[in-house]
Coordinates of C-alpha atoms in Angstrom, one line a residue:
M1 CA -42.1 -256.5 -144.0
N2 CA -39.9 -253.7 -145.4
T3 CA -38.6 -251.3 -142.6
A4 CA -38.8 -247.7 -143.3
A5 CA -35.5 -246.0 -143.8
P6 CA -34.2 -243.9 -141.0
R7 CA -35.0 -240.1 -141.2
P8 CA -32.1 -238.2 -142.3
V9 CA -30.3 -235.8 -139.8
R10 CA -31.6 -232.3 -140.2
L11 CA -28.6 -230.1 -140.2
L12 CA -28.0 -226.4 -140.1
V13 CA -24.7 -224.9 -141.3
C14 CA -23.2 -221.8 -139.8
D15 CA -20.0 -220.5 -141.3
D16 CA -19.3 -216.7 -142.1
H17 CA -17.3 -217.6 -145.3
V18 CA -19.5 -217.9 -148.3
V19 CA -17.1 -220.1 -150.2
V20 CA -16.5 -222.4 -147.3
R21 CA -20.2 -222.6 -146.6
A22 CA -21.0 -223.5 -150.4
G23 CA -18.2 -226.3 -150.2
L24 CA -19.6 -227.7 -147.0
L25 CA -23.3 -227.7 -148.7
A26 CA -22.1 -229.6 -151.7
L27 CA -20.1 -232.1 -149.6
L28 CA -23.0 -232.7 -147.3
G29 CA -25.4 -233.0 -150.2
S30 CA -23.6 -236.1 -151.2
A31 CA -24.5 -237.8 -147.9
P32 CA -27.9 -239.5 -148.2
D33 CA -28.6 -239.6 -144.5
I34 CA -28.0 -235.7 -143.9
E35 CA -30.4 -233.1 -145.0
V36 CA -29.3 -229.5 -144.8
V37 CA -32.3 -227.5 -143.8
G38 CA -30.6 -224.1 -143.6
E39 CA -27.4 -222.0 -143.6
A40 CA -26.2 -219.2 -141.6
G41 CA -23.5 -216.5 -142.0
T42 CA -23.6 -215.1 -138.6
G43 CA -24.1 -216.3 -134.9
E44 CA -27.3 -214.3 -134.5
E45 CA -28.7 -215.8 -137.9
A46 CA -27.8 -219.3 -136.7
V47 CA -29.7 -218.9 -133.4
A48 CA -32.7 -217.4 -135.2
L49 CA -32.8 -220.2 -137.9
A50 CA -32.1 -222.9 -135.1
A51 CA -35.5 -221.6 -133.4
K52 CA -37.4 -221.5 -136.6
L53 CA -36.1 -224.6 -138.4
T54 CA -35.5 -227.0 -135.2
P55 CA -32.6 -228.9 -136.8
D56 CA -31.2 -232.0 -135.1
V57 CA -27.7 -230.6 -135.3
V58 CA -26.2 -227.1 -136.0
L59 CA -22.7 -227.3 -137.6
M60 CA -21.0 -224.3 -135.9
D61 CA -17.8 -222.4 -136.8
L62 CA -16.1 -220.6 -134.1
Q63 CA -14.9 -217.4 -135.6
L64 CA -18.0 -215.6 -137.2
G65 CA -16.7 -212.1 -138.0
E66 CA -18.9 -209.4 -136.6
G67 CA -21.7 -210.2 -134.0
I68 CA -21.5 -212.9 -131.5
D69 CA -19.0 -215.7 -132.0
G70 CA -19.4 -219.4 -132.4
V71 CA -19.2 -219.9 -128.7
E72 CA -22.0 -217.5 -127.6
A73 CA -24.2 -218.7 -130.6
T74 CA -23.6 -222.2 -129.3
R75 CA -24.7 -221.2 -125.8
R76 CA -27.8 -219.6 -127.2
V77 CA -28.7 -222.6 -129.5
T78 CA -28.4 -225.2 -126.7
A79 CA -30.6 -223.0 -124.6
L80 CA -33.5 -223.3 -127.1
S81 CA -36.4 -225.7 -126.5
P82 CA -36.3 -228.1 -128.2
A83 CA -32.4 -227.7 -128.3
P84 CA -30.5 -228.8 -131.3
H85 CA -27.0 -230.6 -130.7
V86 CA -24.1 -228.4 -131.7
L87 CA -21.0 -229.9 -133.5
V88 CA -18.2 -227.4 -133.7
L89 CA -16.4 -227.3 -137.1
T90 CA -13.3 -225.0 -136.9
T91 CA -9.6 -224.6 -137.7
Y92 CA -8.9 -223.6 -134.1
D93 CA -7.8 -226.3 -131.5
T94 CA -6.3 -224.3 -128.6
D95 CA -7.2 -225.6 -125.1
A96 CA -9.1 -222.4 -124.5
D97 CA -11.2 -222.6 -127.7
I98 CA -12.0 -226.3 -127.0
T99 CA -13.0 -225.6 -123.3
R100 CA -15.2 -222.6 -124.3
A101 CA -17.0 -224.5 -126.7
I102 CA -17.7 -227.4 -124.5
E103 CA -18.7 -225.3 -121.6
A104 CA -21.2 -223.5 -123.9
G105 CA -22.8 -227.0 -124.5
A106 CA -21.2 -228.1 -127.7
T107 CA -21.8 -231.9 -128.1
G108 CA -18.7 -232.3 -130.5
Y109 CA -15.6 -230.5 -131.7
L110 CA -14.2 -231.3 -135.2
L111 CA -11.2 -229.7 -137.0
K112 CA -11.9 -228.7 -140.7
A113 CA -8.9 -230.8 -141.6
E114 CA -10.8 -234.0 -141.1
R115 CA -11.9 -236.2 -143.8
P116 CA -15.5 -236.1 -145.1
E117 CA -16.5 -239.5 -143.8
E118 CA -15.3 -238.4 -140.4
L119 CA -17.5 -235.5 -140.7
F120 CA -20.4 -237.4 -141.7
S121 CA -20.0 -239.8 -138.7
A122 CA -19.5 -237.1 -136.3
I123 CA -22.8 -235.3 -137.5
Q124 CA -24.6 -238.8 -137.0
A125 CA -23.0 -239.2 -133.5
A126 CA -24.0 -235.5 -132.5
S127 CA -27.5 -236.1 -133.6
Q128 CA -27.7 -238.9 -131.1
G129 CA -26.2 -236.7 -128.3
R130 CA -22.9 -238.7 -128.5
T131 CA -19.6 -236.8 -128.2
A132 CA -17.5 -236.4 -131.3
L133 CA -14.1 -235.2 -131.2
S134 CA -11.2 -235.1 -133.7
P135 CA -8.3 -237.2 -132.7
P136 CA -6.1 -234.1 -132.0
V137 CA -8.7 -232.4 -129.9
A138 CA -9.5 -235.7 -128.0
S139 CA -5.7 -236.0 -127.3
R140 CA -5.7 -232.5 -125.9
V141 CA -8.6 -233.0 -123.7
M142 CA -7.3 -236.1 -122.3
A143 CA -3.8 -234.6 -121.6
R144 CA -5.5 -231.7 -120.0
M145 CA -7.6 -234.1 -117.6
R146 CA -4.3 -236.1 -116.8
A147 CA -2.4 -233.1 -116.2
P148 CA -2.0 -231.8 -112.6
H149 CA -4.1 -228.8 -111.8
P150 CA -2.0 -225.6 -111.9
T151 CA -1.2 -224.0 -108.6
L152 CA -2.3 -220.5 -108.4
T153 CA -1.1 -218.0 -105.6
D154 CA -3.9 -216.3 -103.4
R155 CA -3.3 -213.1 -105.3
E156 CA -3.7 -214.7 -108.8
R157 CA -7.0 -216.3 -107.5
D158 CA -8.3 -213.0 -106.3
I159 CA -7.5 -211.5 -109.8
L160 CA -9.2 -214.5 -111.5
G161 CA -12.2 -213.9 -109.4
Q162 CA -12.4 -210.3 -110.5
L163 CA -11.8 -211.4 -114.1
S164 CA -14.7 -213.8 -114.0
Q165 CA -17.0 -210.8 -113.1
G166 CA -15.9 -209.0 -116.2
L167 CA -13.7 -206.4 -114.5
G168 CA -11.1 -204.6 -116.6
N169 CA -7.4 -204.2 -115.4
R170 CA -8.1 -200.7 -114.0
E171 CA -11.2 -201.9 -112.1
I172 CA -9.3 -205.0 -110.7
A173 CA -6.4 -202.7 -109.7
R174 CA -8.7 -200.4 -107.7
A175 CA -10.8 -203.4 -106.1
L176 CA -7.6 -205.0 -104.8
F177 CA -5.6 -201.9 -104.1
I178 CA -2.7 -202.6 -106.5
S179 CA -1.5 -201.1 -109.6
E180 CA -2.4 -201.8 -113.2
A181 CA 1.1 -202.8 -113.9
T182 CA 0.9 -205.6 -111.0
V183 CA -2.5 -206.6 -112.4
K184 CA -0.8 -207.1 -115.9
T185 CA 2.0 -209.1 -114.4
H186 CA -0.2 -211.4 -112.5
L187 CA -2.5 -211.8 -115.6
G188 CA 0.7 -213.0 -117.8
R189 CA 1.5 -215.4 -115.0
I190 CA -2.1 -216.8 -114.8
Y191 CA -2.2 -217.2 -118.8
D192 CA 1.1 -219.1 -118.5
K193 CA -0.2 -221.4 -115.9
L194 CA -3.5 -222.1 -117.4
G195 CA -2.1 -222.4 -121.0
V196 CA -4.4 -219.7 -122.4
D197 CA -3.8 -216.3 -124.1
T198 CA -7.1 -214.5 -123.5
R199 CA -9.3 -213.3 -120.5
A200 CA -12.2 -215.4 -121.7
G201 CA -9.9 -218.5 -122.0
A202 CA -8.6 -218.0 -118.4
V203 CA -12.0 -217.8 -117.0
A204 CA -13.2 -220.9 -118.9
V205 CA -10.2 -223.0 -117.9
A206 CA -10.6 -221.7 -114.4
K207 CA -14.1 -222.6 -114.2
E208 CA -13.5 -226.1 -115.9
Q209 CA -10.8 -226.7 -113.2
R210 CA -12.7 -225.4 -110.5
L211 CA -10.2 -222.8 -109.7
L212 CA -12.7 -220.2 -108.9
P213 CA -14.6 -219.9 -105.5

């Protein structure tokens, strides 16, 4: 008795660059076990289409120009019911970007430099809820896990706590009765210790490593 062929993975592609998106659609069209059901140019559009089309996987870029970024779009997509799996496809591989995407619910994190067959395999893996990471990303994740947690001073922890509440430098200075210059100095040290260069990255890594109360 002939067994039916497995259903192709239903995929939604989100990338704000029209040329990149067109290239991806052409490439993915050559994969017999992948069906592109939609394309989005913004994070908001990706969330709306994911809710409407119920794809198995959303292929998500991180930097999306105006509007919400790929991390926030990932957070909203994975909160849907039913929730598609999100596979990040980006050129960015900093610790902060990786941490933020995974914290937002991404199943996998792939770099655009990967070979087509690696992309196809990652999409299949993501559709089954299995983690798919580019080798450089996997190496960074493993190195981060093996590395000893950074040691923060009590004052740095205080500032991180304020930062996690969305406060700006002036508000933090007022709350802790210190100058804005002192806040900036501490922030620089926090960034260095956590290996990040943004406020959001600092909060994401601090949460990941349980450095916040």
